[in-house]
Amino acid sequence: MNAEWYLLAVLFALLIGLMVGKAWERYKLRGGRWIDRRRLRETPHYMLGLNFLVDSQVDQAIEELTQAASTDTDALEIQMILGNLYREKGQVGRAVNVHQALLQRPDLTTLEHAYVLLCLGLDFRHGGFVDRALEAFQEVLVLDPRNRYALVNLQKLYEDQHQWTEALRVREQVARIDAGRHPDDQQILGFLRNEIGSAQQRAGDTAAAARTFDDAIDVDARTVPAYLNLGDVRERQGNLTAAVETWERLIEAVPEHAYFAFDRLERAYGTLGAPQRFVALCERLIARDPQGWRPRLALSRHLSAAGQYRAAFDRLLEALPHHPHGLAIHQEIWEALAALGFEPGLIRRYVELTREAVFYLDPHVCRRCRYRSAELLWQCPQCHEWNTFIEERIARVKDAPTAQLESLEP
Ligand SMILES: [Zn+2]
């Protein structure tokens, strides 16, 4: 009897233990108040809100998450997301209010504190409050010195203000954190140094500018504008030979962007009394990349300037199949045709080649945000990323991969 009673007592204790465990799992003590963590999941608003968020339906996401937040007013992450959504909608004041209210909570962990400050920094940056944004990101870094997101935002803020030295210092911190895992780091460090050099050049400190451009090339040998600027400095210092050497180094290091040095080299070779060096350079580049249309265009311009219109015209027709949409080539062809008296045989050759061409005025596009530009830009004016532009080429209709589609048709 005693044994039975004892067994019952043990079973009862076990049951109580299970119930307490369950309750503990379900309720958490927060701020001296028991709250039910499962209540959020019992309303559809939280899930719906997250789904709308993934689907980029901002208004519906705000509506559902606001409902969810009224169920559990303590849920930090929902308030944080709501604030971010207000910012995305352009309601910066409201976003700031939400995030600042979160900062008042006494029970924030260091991580939560840093994250709310980061959101606040983004609000201020979005609203154009530069100083307050700077302050917020710096505060994040006090709490979390290796916060890459805060560092990158700080860098962009300094770039917006053309404070290139500060931007470089911050990016160097990012590069140290990345420790070689982020291939863009060197490239960005190169471009930032180039901007510092340009500022020194504008301020008249030519010697310092030359050293900085050299540094930029050392950091990343593909920093195209640094070669151009260094050559310009050498030329201004009266050393045209050194300038030519620098621009030729650009061509060796970044052959696909050789054309940036064309105008400078053509002029310099002429001044040095050796214009044939430009012809030789173009021929060399054409031999190296038979698809390249820019050396052909440059060569044809050089030949036209020397009055050799027929040779120029032939070069242009060679360039055209490699870039049938290039407006610059077509314009040059018409110039040559005019100089050659609109010979009917030449016009027929041209029309034959251009039958399927589509004209394009803006062949450069940002890989990141698809911003279009007529020229290659080193920093995108829309997403502010460095060196993201590629030249867009469209294949001719008959070159497009339509064979499969055709085979499906009856
Ligand atoms: Zn972009």
mmCIF file of C-alpha atoms and ligand atoms in Angstrom:
data_model
loop_
_atom_site.group_PDB
_atom_site.id
_atom_site.type_symbol
_atom_site.label_atom_id
_atom_site.label_comp_id
_atom_site.label_asym_id
_atom_site.label_seq_id
_atom_site.Cartn_x
_atom_site.Cartn_y
_atom_site.Cartn_z
ATOM 1 C CA MET A 1 0.000 0.000 0.000
ATOM 2 C CA ASN A 2 2.790 2.302 0.991
ATOM 3 C CA ALA A 3 4.688 1.361 -2.144
ATOM 4 C CA GLU A 4 1.663 2.130 -4.293
ATOM 5 C CA TRP A 5 1.215 5.500 -2.643
ATOM 6 C CA TYR A 6 4.882 6.230 -3.206
ATOM 7 C CA LEU A 7 4.597 5.344 -6.928
ATOM 8 C CA LEU A 8 1.591 7.635 -7.253
ATOM 9 C CA ALA A 9 3.520 10.466 -5.598
ATOM 10 C CA VAL A 10 6.412 10.000 -8.033
ATOM 11 C CA LEU A 11 4.058 9.971 -11.019
ATOM 12 C CA PHE A 12 2.326 13.105 -9.721
ATOM 13 C CA ALA A 13 5.679 14.858 -9.275
ATOM 14 C CA LEU A 14 6.678 13.872 -12.815
ATOM 15 C CA LEU A 15 3.424 15.290 -14.176
ATOM 16 C CA ILE A 16 3.927 18.564 -12.302
ATOM 17 C CA GLY A 17 7.488 18.715 -13.637
ATOM 18 C CA LEU A 18 6.270 18.212 -17.220
ATOM 19 C CA MET A 19 3.640 20.915 -16.835
ATOM 20 C CA VAL A 20 6.130 23.391 -15.404
ATOM 21 C CA GLY A 21 8.538 22.572 -18.257
ATOM 22 C CA LYS A 22 5.832 23.137 -20.842
ATOM 23 C CA ALA A 23 4.824 26.403 -19.235
ATOM 24 C CA TRP A 24 8.446 27.521 -19.075
ATOM 25 C CA GLU A 25 8.841 26.795 -22.771
ATOM 26 C CA ARG A 26 5.714 28.748 -23.542
ATOM 27 C CA TYR A 27 6.049 31.726 -21.243
ATOM 28 C CA LYS A 28 9.152 33.797 -20.688
ATOM 29 C CA LEU A 29 9.761 36.342 -17.986
ATOM 30 C CA ARG A 30 10.571 39.645 -19.566
ATOM 31 C CA GLY A 31 10.810 42.970 -17.806
ATOM 32 C CA GLY A 32 9.255 41.408 -14.654
ATOM 33 C CA ARG A 33 6.192 40.353 -16.679
ATOM 34 C CA TRP A 34 5.237 36.910 -17.975
ATOM 35 C CA ILE A 35 4.605 36.993 -21.703
ATOM 36 C CA ASP A 36 3.463 34.289 -24.070
ATOM 37 C CA ARG A 37 6.001 33.826 -26.878
ATOM 38 C CA ARG A 38 3.604 31.568 -28.746
ATOM 39 C CA ARG A 39 0.903 34.189 -29.074
ATOM 40 C CA LEU A 40 2.707 35.699 -32.045
ATOM 41 C CA ARG A 41 2.537 32.425 -33.865
ATOM 42 C CA GLU A 42 -1.124 31.991 -33.046
ATOM 43 C CA THR A 43 -2.118 35.059 -35.069
ATOM 44 C CA PRO A 44 -1.770 34.954 -38.860
ATOM 45 C CA HIS A 45 -0.458 38.533 -38.995
ATOM 46 C CA TYR A 46 3.180 37.763 -38.284
ATOM 47 C CA MET A 47 3.453 35.050 -40.963
ATOM 48 C CA LEU A 48 1.412 37.088 -43.461
ATOM 49 C CA GLY A 49 3.585 40.118 -42.805
ATOM 50 C CA LEU A 50 6.760 38.147 -43.435
ATOM 51 C CA ASN A 51 5.299 36.723 -46.643
ATOM 52 C CA PHE A 52 4.349 40.171 -47.938
ATOM 53 C CA LEU A 53 7.839 41.317 -47.004
ATOM 54 C CA VAL A 54 9.470 38.600 -49.118
ATOM 55 C CA ASP A 55 7.087 39.530 -51.916
ATOM 56 C CA SER A 56 8.110 43.240 -51.669
ATOM 57 C CA GLN A 57 4.500 44.262 -50.934
ATOM 58 C CA VAL A 58 5.485 46.924 -48.425
ATOM 59 C CA ASP A 59 2.042 48.342 -47.599
ATOM 60 C CA GLN A 60 0.485 44.963 -46.835
ATOM 61 C CA ALA A 61 3.577 43.929 -44.866
ATOM 62 C CA ILE A 62 3.265 47.073 -42.712
ATOM 63 C CA GLU A 63 -0.429 46.413 -42.114
ATOM 64 C CA GLU A 64 0.051 42.788 -40.984
ATOM 65 C CA LEU A 65 3.165 43.443 -38.915
ATOM 66 C CA THR A 66 1.446 46.353 -37.152
ATOM 67 C CA GLN A 67 -1.355 43.947 -36.182
ATOM 68 C CA ALA A 68 1.220 41.403 -35.025
ATOM 69 C CA ALA A 69 3.050 44.048 -32.997
ATOM 70 C CA SER A 70 -0.201 44.963 -31.173
ATOM 71 C CA THR A 71 -0.432 41.307 -30.071
ATOM 72 C CA ASP A 72 3.075 41.336 -28.640
ATOM 73 C CA THR A 73 4.253 44.859 -27.991
ATOM 74 C CA ASP A 74 7.600 43.540 -26.733
ATOM 75 C CA ALA A 75 8.665 41.931 -30.005
ATOM 76 C CA LEU A 76 11.751 43.969 -30.851
ATOM 77 C CA GLU A 77 12.350 42.468 -34.270
ATOM 78 C CA ILE A 78 8.861 43.359 -35.523
ATOM 79 C CA GLN A 79 9.238 46.989 -34.456
ATOM 80 C CA MET A 80 12.663 47.087 -36.071
ATOM 81 C CA ILE A 81 11.318 45.708 -39.371
ATOM 82 C CA LEU A 82 8.340 48.091 -39.239
ATOM 83 C CA GLY A 83 10.710 51.023 -38.846
ATOM 84 C CA ASN A 84 12.763 49.813 -41.795
ATOM 85 C CA LEU A 85 9.635 49.483 -43.919
ATOM 86 C CA TYR A 86 8.579 53.069 -43.121
ATOM 87 C CA ARG A 87 12.058 54.158 -44.256
ATOM 88 C CA GLU A 88 11.728 52.197 -47.499
ATOM 89 C CA LYS A 89 8.426 53.981 -48.108
ATOM 90 C CA GLY A 90 10.175 57.321 -47.620
ATOM 91 C CA GLN A 91 8.515 58.002 -44.217
ATOM 92 C CA VAL A 92 11.850 58.747 -42.587
ATOM 93 C CA GLY A 93 10.432 60.673 -39.607
ATOM 94 C CA ARG A 94 8.216 57.759 -38.664
ATOM 95 C CA ALA A 95 11.104 55.297 -39.061
ATOM 96 C CA VAL A 96 13.274 57.434 -36.790
ATOM 97 C CA ASN A 97 10.511 57.567 -34.162
ATOM 98 C CA VAL A 98 10.074 53.785 -34.145
ATOM 99 C CA HIS A 99 13.800 53.085 -33.893
ATOM 100 C CA GLN A 100 14.432 55.800 -31.296
ATOM 101 C CA ALA A 101 11.616 54.383 -29.136
ATOM 102 C CA LEU A 102 13.337 50.978 -29.265
ATOM 103 C CA LEU A 103 16.560 52.547 -28.001
ATOM 104 C CA GLN A 104 14.709 53.620 -24.831
ATOM 105 C CA ARG A 105 14.138 49.997 -23.786
ATOM 106 C CA PRO A 106 16.098 49.169 -20.662
ATOM 107 C CA ASP A 107 16.620 45.479 -21.435
ATOM 108 C CA LEU A 108 18.416 45.668 -24.811
ATOM 109 C CA THR A 109 21.378 43.336 -25.297
ATOM 110 C CA THR A 110 24.530 44.833 -26.832
ATOM 111 C CA LEU A 111 23.735 43.148 -30.138
ATOM 112 C CA GLU A 112 20.161 44.467 -30.167
ATOM 113 C CA HIS A 113 21.382 47.948 -29.238
ATOM 114 C CA ALA A 114 23.909 47.904 -32.105
ATOM 115 C CA TYR A 115 21.334 46.689 -34.580
ATOM 116 C CA VAL A 116 18.723 49.321 -33.653
ATOM 117 C CA LEU A 117 21.418 52.026 -33.964
ATOM 118 C CA LEU A 118 22.311 50.661 -37.384
ATOM 119 C CA CYS A 119 18.656 50.965 -38.473
ATOM 120 C CA LEU A 120 18.587 54.505 -37.112
ATOM 121 C CA GLY A 121 21.769 55.347 -39.046
ATOM 122 C CA LEU A 122 20.142 54.082 -42.234
ATOM 123 C CA ASP A 123 17.056 56.228 -41.486
ATOM 124 C CA PHE A 124 19.195 59.347 -41.068
ATOM 125 C CA ARG A 125 21.234 58.565 -44.194
ATOM 126 C CA HIS A 126 18.030 58.053 -46.166
ATOM 127 C CA GLY A 127 16.658 61.366 -44.913
ATOM 128 C CA GLY A 128 19.866 63.212 -45.762
ATOM 129 C CA PHE A 129 20.828 63.903 -42.122
ATOM 130 C CA VAL A 130 24.511 63.207 -42.742
ATOM 131 C CA ASP A 131 25.925 64.211 -39.338
ATOM 132 C CA ARG A 132 23.381 62.212 -37.378
ATOM 133 C CA ALA A 133 23.879 59.214 -39.653
ATOM 134 C CA LEU A 134 27.663 59.414 -39.138
ATOM 135 C CA GLU A 135 27.130 59.582 -35.404
ATOM 136 C CA ALA A 136 24.794 56.562 -35.387
ATOM 137 C CA PHE A 137 27.156 54.366 -37.438
ATOM 138 C CA GLN A 138 30.096 55.385 -35.229
ATOM 139 C CA GLU A 139 28.078 54.416 -32.153
ATOM 140 C CA VAL A 140 27.365 51.021 -33.725
ATOM 141 C CA LEU A 141 31.120 50.545 -34.133
ATOM 142 C CA VAL A 142 31.743 51.376 -30.482
ATOM 143 C CA LEU A 143 29.391 48.524 -29.531
ATOM 144 C CA ASP A 144 30.514 46.212 -32.339
ATOM 145 C CA PRO A 145 33.848 47.297 -33.884
ATOM 146 C CA ARG A 146 33.745 44.637 -36.606
ATOM 147 C CA ASN A 147 30.270 45.480 -37.880
ATOM 148 C CA ARG A 148 30.940 45.356 -41.631
ATOM 149 C CA TYR A 149 27.547 46.784 -42.543
ATOM 150 C CA ALA A 150 28.095 49.889 -40.399
ATOM 151 C CA LEU A 151 31.605 50.322 -41.814
ATOM 152 C CA VAL A 152 30.441 50.101 -45.433
ATOM 153 C CA ASN A 153 27.664 52.622 -44.747
ATOM 154 C CA LEU A 154 30.161 54.939 -43.096
ATOM 155 C CA GLN A 155 32.428 54.623 -46.141
ATOM 156 C CA LYS A 156 29.545 55.504 -48.484
ATOM 157 C CA LEU A 157 28.631 58.540 -46.342
ATOM 158 C CA TYR A 158 32.213 59.825 -46.541
ATOM 159 C CA GLU A 159 32.235 59.189 -50.296
ATOM 160 C CA ASP A 160 28.995 61.172 -50.681
ATOM 161 C CA GLN A 161 30.774 64.074 -48.929
ATOM 162 C CA HIS A 162 33.922 63.586 -51.092
ATOM 163 C CA GLN A 163 35.856 62.907 -47.872
ATOM 164 C CA TRP A 164 38.042 60.394 -49.659
ATOM 165 C CA THR A 165 40.725 60.033 -46.960
ATOM 166 C CA GLU A 166 38.121 59.098 -44.331
ATOM 167 C CA ALA A 167 36.384 56.758 -46.799
ATOM 168 C CA LEU A 168 39.734 55.048 -47.476
ATOM 169 C CA ARG A 169 40.493 54.647 -43.764
ATOM 170 C CA VAL A 170 37.116 52.970 -43.194
ATOM 171 C CA ARG A 171 37.451 50.748 -46.260
ATOM 172 C CA GLU A 172 40.862 49.596 -45.016
ATOM 173 C CA GLN A 173 39.130 48.423 -41.850
ATOM 174 C CA VAL A 174 36.593 46.536 -43.971
ATOM 175 C CA ALA A 175 39.425 44.948 -45.969
ATOM 176 C CA ARG A 176 41.112 43.824 -42.737
ATOM 177 C CA ILE A 177 37.865 42.189 -41.595
ATOM 178 C CA ASP A 178 37.393 40.546 -45.001
ATOM 179 C CA ALA A 179 40.994 39.221 -44.906
ATOM 180 C CA GLY A 180 41.104 38.555 -48.635
ATOM 181 C CA ARG A 181 37.686 36.903 -48.867
ATOM 182 C CA HIS A 182 36.148 39.876 -50.687
ATOM 183 C CA PRO A 183 37.794 40.319 -54.102
ATOM 184 C CA ASP A 184 36.374 43.859 -54.513
ATOM 185 C CA ASP A 185 38.337 45.275 -51.566
ATOM 186 C CA GLN A 186 41.586 45.936 -53.453
ATOM 187 C CA GLN A 187 39.692 47.477 -56.358
ATOM 188 C CA ILE A 188 37.776 49.854 -54.094
ATOM 189 C CA LEU A 189 40.974 50.788 -52.199
ATOM 190 C CA GLY A 190 42.568 51.585 -55.585
ATOM 191 C CA PHE A 191 39.713 53.815 -56.706
ATOM 192 C CA LEU A 192 39.569 55.660 -53.378
ATOM 193 C CA ARG A 193 43.325 56.357 -53.546
ATOM 194 C CA ASN A 194 42.825 57.637 -57.075
ATOM 195 C CA GLU A 195 40.199 60.090 -55.785
ATOM 196 C CA ILE A 196 42.605 61.301 -53.078
ATOM 197 C CA GLY A 197 45.279 61.804 -55.769
ATOM 198 C CA SER A 198 42.838 63.785 -57.924
ATOM 199 C CA ALA A 199 42.033 66.056 -54.968
ATOM 200 C CA GLN A 200 45.775 66.619 -54.351
ATOM 201 C CA GLN A 201 46.201 67.410 -58.031
ATOM 202 C CA ARG A 202 43.371 69.948 -57.944
ATOM 203 C CA ALA A 203 44.961 71.524 -54.858
ATOM 204 C CA GLY A 204 48.190 71.927 -56.839
ATOM 205 C CA ASP A 205 50.241 69.358 -54.890
ATOM 206 C CA THR A 206 51.543 67.572 -57.975
ATOM 207 C CA ALA A 207 54.289 65.545 -56.248
ATOM 208 C CA ALA A 208 51.915 64.149 -53.623
ATOM 209 C CA ALA A 209 49.329 63.412 -56.327
ATOM 210 C CA ALA A 210 51.883 61.417 -58.343
ATOM 211 C CA ARG A 211 52.805 59.349 -55.270
ATOM 212 C CA THR A 212 49.138 58.665 -54.488
ATOM 213 C CA PHE A 213 48.358 57.569 -58.072
ATOM 214 C CA ASP A 214 51.386 55.246 -57.875
ATOM 215 C CA ASP A 215 50.014 53.826 -54.612
ATOM 216 C CA ALA A 216 46.616 53.302 -56.234
ATOM 217 C CA ILE A 217 48.232 51.261 -59.017
ATOM 218 C CA ASP A 218 50.283 49.287 -56.452
ATOM 219 C CA VAL A 219 47.145 48.428 -54.482
ATOM 220 C CA ASP A 220 45.291 47.293 -57.596
ATOM 221 C CA ALA A 221 47.010 47.240 -60.994
ATOM 222 C CA ARG A 222 43.586 47.516 -62.661
ATOM 223 C CA THR A 223 42.828 51.041 -61.389
ATOM 224 C CA VAL A 224 42.484 52.539 -64.872
ATOM 225 C CA PRO A 225 41.947 56.235 -63.977
ATOM 226 C CA ALA A 226 45.090 56.216 -61.791
ATOM 227 C CA TYR A 227 47.270 55.491 -64.858
ATOM 228 C CA LEU A 228 45.533 58.245 -66.839
ATOM 229 C CA ASN A 229 45.981 60.751 -63.998
ATOM 230 C CA LEU A 230 49.587 59.744 -63.275
ATOM 231 C CA GLY A 231 50.422 60.211 -66.965
ATOM 232 C CA ASP A 232 48.722 63.639 -66.913
ATOM 233 C CA VAL A 233 50.865 64.629 -63.909
ATOM 234 C CA ARG A 234 54.047 63.474 -65.687
ATOM 235 C CA GLU A 235 53.046 65.449 -68.769
ATOM 236 C CA ARG A 236 52.399 68.559 -66.680
ATOM 237 C CA GLN A 237 55.819 68.056 -65.087
ATOM 238 C CA GLY A 238 57.245 68.255 -68.607
ATOM 239 C CA ASN A 239 58.105 64.575 -68.868
ATOM 240 C CA LEU A 240 56.056 63.399 -71.855
ATOM 241 C CA THR A 241 58.120 60.217 -72.240
ATOM 242 C CA ALA A 242 57.245 59.152 -68.693
ATOM 243 C CA ALA A 243 53.608 60.027 -69.400
ATOM 244 C CA VAL A 244 53.594 57.794 -72.496
ATOM 245 C CA GLU A 245 55.204 55.000 -70.473
ATOM 246 C CA THR A 246 52.455 55.242 -67.847
ATOM 247 C CA TRP A 247 49.639 55.164 -70.411
ATOM 248 C CA GLU A 248 51.276 52.208 -72.172
ATOM 249 C CA ARG A 249 51.436 50.392 -68.811
ATOM 250 C CA LEU A 250 47.658 50.851 -68.556
ATOM 251 C CA ILE A 251 47.238 49.042 -71.876
ATOM 252 C CA GLU A 252 49.397 46.127 -70.701
ATOM 253 C CA ALA A 253 47.640 45.865 -67.325
ATOM 254 C CA VAL A 254 44.024 46.331 -68.460
ATOM 255 C CA PRO A 255 43.943 45.643 -72.233
ATOM 256 C CA GLU A 256 40.135 45.669 -72.425
ATOM 257 C CA HIS A 257 40.191 49.304 -71.293
ATOM 258 C CA ALA A 258 43.112 50.311 -73.507
ATOM 259 C CA TYR A 259 40.910 52.791 -75.373
ATOM 260 C CA PHE A 260 40.911 55.138 -72.373
ATOM 261 C CA ALA A 261 44.511 55.976 -73.231
ATOM 262 C CA PHE A 262 43.992 56.291 -77.015
ATOM 263 C CA ASP A 263 43.455 60.076 -77.268
ATOM 264 C CA ARG A 264 46.336 60.844 -74.931
ATOM 265 C CA LEU A 265 48.754 58.447 -76.671
ATOM 266 C CA GLU A 266 47.790 59.559 -80.170
ATOM 267 C CA ARG A 267 48.456 63.192 -79.234
ATOM 268 C CA ALA A 268 51.681 62.378 -77.353
ATOM 269 C CA TYR A 269 53.117 60.224 -80.162
ATOM 270 C CA GLY A 270 52.397 63.113 -82.551
ATOM 271 C CA THR A 271 54.156 65.597 -80.258
ATOM 272 C CA LEU A 272 57.143 63.235 -79.985
ATOM 273 C CA GLY A 273 57.263 63.144 -83.795
ATOM 274 C CA ALA A 274 56.320 59.468 -84.066
ATOM 275 C CA PRO A 275 52.638 59.256 -85.140
ATOM 276 C CA GLN A 276 53.245 55.788 -86.642
ATOM 277 C CA ARG A 277 53.557 54.438 -83.085
ATOM 278 C CA PHE A 278 49.804 54.961 -82.725
ATOM 279 C CA VAL A 279 49.092 52.943 -85.877
ATOM 280 C CA ALA A 280 51.404 50.186 -84.596
ATOM 281 C CA LEU A 281 49.653 50.209 -81.203
ATOM 282 C CA CYS A 282 46.202 49.834 -82.782
ATOM 283 C CA GLU A 283 47.424 47.045 -85.092
ATOM 284 C CA ARG A 284 48.932 45.251 -82.105
ATOM 285 C CA LEU A 285 45.672 45.483 -80.151
ATOM 286 C CA ILE A 286 43.620 44.291 -83.139
ATOM 287 C CA ALA A 287 45.954 41.286 -83.540
ATOM 288 C CA ARG A 288 45.614 40.520 -79.835
ATOM 289 C CA ASP A 289 41.808 40.763 -79.791
ATOM 290 C CA PRO A 290 40.333 40.270 -83.276
ATOM 291 C CA GLN A 291 36.832 41.085 -81.898
ATOM 292 C CA GLY A 292 37.942 44.495 -80.646
ATOM 293 C CA TRP A 293 36.137 47.300 -82.423
ATOM 294 C CA ARG A 294 37.618 50.205 -80.478
ATOM 295 C CA PRO A 295 41.189 49.940 -81.809
ATOM 296 C CA ARG A 296 39.715 49.726 -85.322
ATOM 297 C CA LEU A 297 37.583 52.834 -84.713
ATOM 298 C CA ALA A 298 40.575 54.694 -83.236
ATOM 299 C CA LEU A 299 42.764 53.662 -86.150
ATOM 300 C CA SER A 300 40.158 54.757 -88.702
ATOM 301 C CA ARG A 301 39.874 58.167 -86.997
ATOM 302 C CA HIS A 302 43.650 58.457 -87.097
ATOM 303 C CA LEU A 303 43.678 57.566 -90.811
ATOM 304 C CA SER A 304 40.813 60.016 -91.584
ATOM 305 C CA ALA A 305 42.694 62.807 -89.830
ATOM 306 C CA ALA A 306 45.617 62.013 -92.151
ATOM 307 C CA GLY A 307 43.266 62.191 -95.153
ATOM 308 C CA GLN A 308 43.330 58.411 -95.801
ATOM 309 C CA TYR A 309 39.526 58.069 -96.009
ATOM 310 C CA ARG A 310 39.449 54.888 -98.068
ATOM 311 C CA ALA A 311 41.670 52.989 -95.600
ATOM 312 C CA ALA A 312 39.602 54.471 -92.732
ATOM 313 C CA PHE A 313 36.360 53.282 -94.347
ATOM 314 C CA ASP A 314 37.733 49.723 -94.724
ATOM 315 C CA ARG A 315 38.713 49.642 -91.028
ATOM 316 C CA LEU A 316 35.251 50.812 -90.024
ATOM 317 C CA LEU A 317 33.553 48.087 -92.041
ATOM 318 C CA GLU A 318 35.845 45.593 -90.279
ATOM 319 C CA ALA A 319 34.784 46.982 -86.907
ATOM 320 C CA LEU A 320 31.045 46.979 -87.643
ATOM 321 C CA PRO A 321 30.320 43.198 -87.480
ATOM 322 C CA HIS A 322 31.878 43.101 -83.987
ATOM 323 C CA HIS A 323 29.630 45.874 -82.700
ATOM 324 C CA PRO A 324 26.754 46.445 -85.151
ATOM 325 C CA HIS A 325 24.859 48.693 -82.698
ATOM 326 C CA GLY A 326 27.666 51.121 -82.054
ATOM 327 C CA LEU A 327 26.459 54.569 -83.019
ATOM 328 C CA ALA A 328 30.034 55.934 -83.003
ATOM 329 C CA ILE A 329 31.050 53.529 -85.785
ATOM 330 C CA HIS A 330 28.054 54.441 -87.944
ATOM 331 C CA GLN A 331 28.686 58.162 -87.505
ATOM 332 C CA GLU A 332 32.323 57.693 -88.473
ATOM 333 C CA ILE A 333 31.287 55.666 -91.539
ATOM 334 C CA TRP A 334 29.039 58.483 -92.756
ATOM 335 C CA GLU A 335 31.874 60.962 -92.254
ATOM 336 C CA ALA A 336 34.136 58.754 -94.364
ATOM 337 C CA LEU A 337 31.429 58.257 -96.993
ATOM 338 C CA ALA A 338 30.937 62.032 -97.245
ATOM 339 C CA ALA A 339 34.688 62.557 -97.616
ATOM 340 C CA LEU A 340 34.706 59.911 -100.370
ATOM 341 C CA GLY A 341 31.826 61.604 -102.271
ATOM 342 C CA PHE A 342 29.162 58.978 -101.397
ATOM 343 C CA GLU A 343 30.485 56.383 -103.810
ATOM 344 C CA PRO A 344 27.505 54.039 -104.572
ATOM 345 C CA GLY A 345 29.663 50.886 -104.327
ATOM 346 C CA LEU A 346 30.796 51.837 -100.778
ATOM 347 C CA ILE A 347 27.260 52.656 -99.671
ATOM 348 C CA ARG A 348 26.060 49.236 -100.930
ATOM 349 C CA ARG A 349 28.774 47.479 -98.874
ATOM 350 C CA TYR A 350 27.701 49.425 -95.793
ATOM 351 C CA VAL A 351 23.968 48.763 -96.246
ATOM 352 C CA GLU A 352 24.668 45.060 -96.725
ATOM 353 C CA LEU A 353 26.496 44.923 -93.365
ATOM 354 C CA THR A 354 23.946 46.945 -91.387
ATOM 355 C CA ARG A 355 20.783 45.181 -92.585
ATOM 356 C CA GLU A 356 20.121 43.628 -89.171
ATOM 357 C CA ALA A 357 21.640 46.205 -86.860
ATOM 358 C CA VAL A 358 19.727 47.950 -84.080
ATOM 359 C CA PHE A 359 20.991 51.340 -83.029
ATOM 360 C CA TYR A 360 22.058 51.822 -79.448
ATOM 361 C CA LEU A 361 23.050 55.040 -77.810
ATOM 362 C CA ASP A 362 23.825 53.792 -74.281
ATOM 363 C CA PRO A 363 25.782 50.563 -74.448
ATOM 364 C CA HIS A 364 27.072 50.587 -70.833
ATOM 365 C CA VAL A 365 25.080 49.079 -68.028
ATOM 366 C CA CYS A 366 25.697 48.661 -64.285
ATOM 367 C CA ARG A 367 25.952 44.967 -63.392
ATOM 368 C CA ARG A 368 24.463 45.683 -60.002
ATOM 369 C CA CYS A 369 21.487 47.984 -60.592
ATOM 370 C CA ARG A 370 21.151 47.995 -64.431
ATOM 371 C CA TYR A 371 21.722 51.777 -64.603
ATOM 372 C CA ARG A 372 22.486 52.715 -68.221
ATOM 373 C CA SER A 373 25.113 55.137 -69.392
ATOM 374 C CA ALA A 374 26.520 56.263 -72.737
ATOM 375 C CA GLU A 375 30.035 56.085 -71.327
ATOM 376 C CA LEU A 376 31.844 53.793 -68.957
ATOM 377 C CA LEU A 377 31.637 55.223 -65.410
ATOM 378 C CA TRP A 378 33.905 54.111 -62.570
ATOM 379 C CA GLN A 379 31.305 54.750 -59.895
ATOM 380 C CA CYS A 380 27.645 54.128 -60.541
ATOM 381 C CA PRO A 381 25.546 57.297 -59.963
ATOM 382 C CA GLN A 382 22.575 55.159 -58.910
ATOM 383 C CA CYS A 383 23.903 52.418 -56.601
ATOM 384 C CA HIS A 384 27.301 54.101 -55.925
ATOM 385 C CA GLU A 385 29.230 50.845 -56.397
ATOM 386 C CA TRP A 386 32.713 50.943 -57.904
ATOM 387 C CA ASN A 387 33.626 49.559 -61.322
ATOM 388 C CA THR A 388 30.367 47.743 -62.029
ATOM 389 C CA PHE A 389 29.820 48.887 -65.624
ATOM 390 C CA ILE A 390 30.022 46.450 -68.499
ATOM 391 C CA GLU A 391 29.576 47.112 -72.165
ATOM 392 C CA GLU A 392 26.327 45.645 -73.350
ATOM 393 C CA ARG A 393 26.374 43.965 -76.721
ATOM 394 C CA ILE A 394 23.385 42.467 -78.435
ATOM 395 C CA ALA A 395 23.877 39.560 -80.816
ATOM 396 C CA ARG A 396 22.380 39.798 -84.269
ATOM 397 C CA VAL A 397 19.006 38.088 -84.594
ATOM 398 C CA LYS A 398 20.373 35.195 -86.602
ATOM 399 C CA ASP A 399 23.155 34.629 -84.014
ATOM 400 C CA ALA A 400 20.682 34.393 -81.142
ATOM 401 C CA PRO A 401 20.063 30.928 -79.666
ATOM 402 C CA THR A 402 16.681 30.345 -81.335
ATOM 403 C CA ALA A 403 17.498 26.932 -82.839
ATOM 404 C CA GLN A 404 15.837 25.110 -79.961
ATOM 405 C CA LEU A 405 12.655 27.142 -80.213
ATOM 406 C CA GLU A 406 12.455 26.567 -83.957
ATOM 407 C CA SER A 407 12.815 22.819 -83.502
ATOM 408 C CA LEU A 408 9.824 22.856 -81.113
ATOM 409 C CA GLU A 409 7.575 24.476 -83.673
ATOM 410 C CA PRO A 410 5.503 22.134 -85.864
HETATM 411 ZN ZN ZN B 1 24.679 50.746 -60.212
#
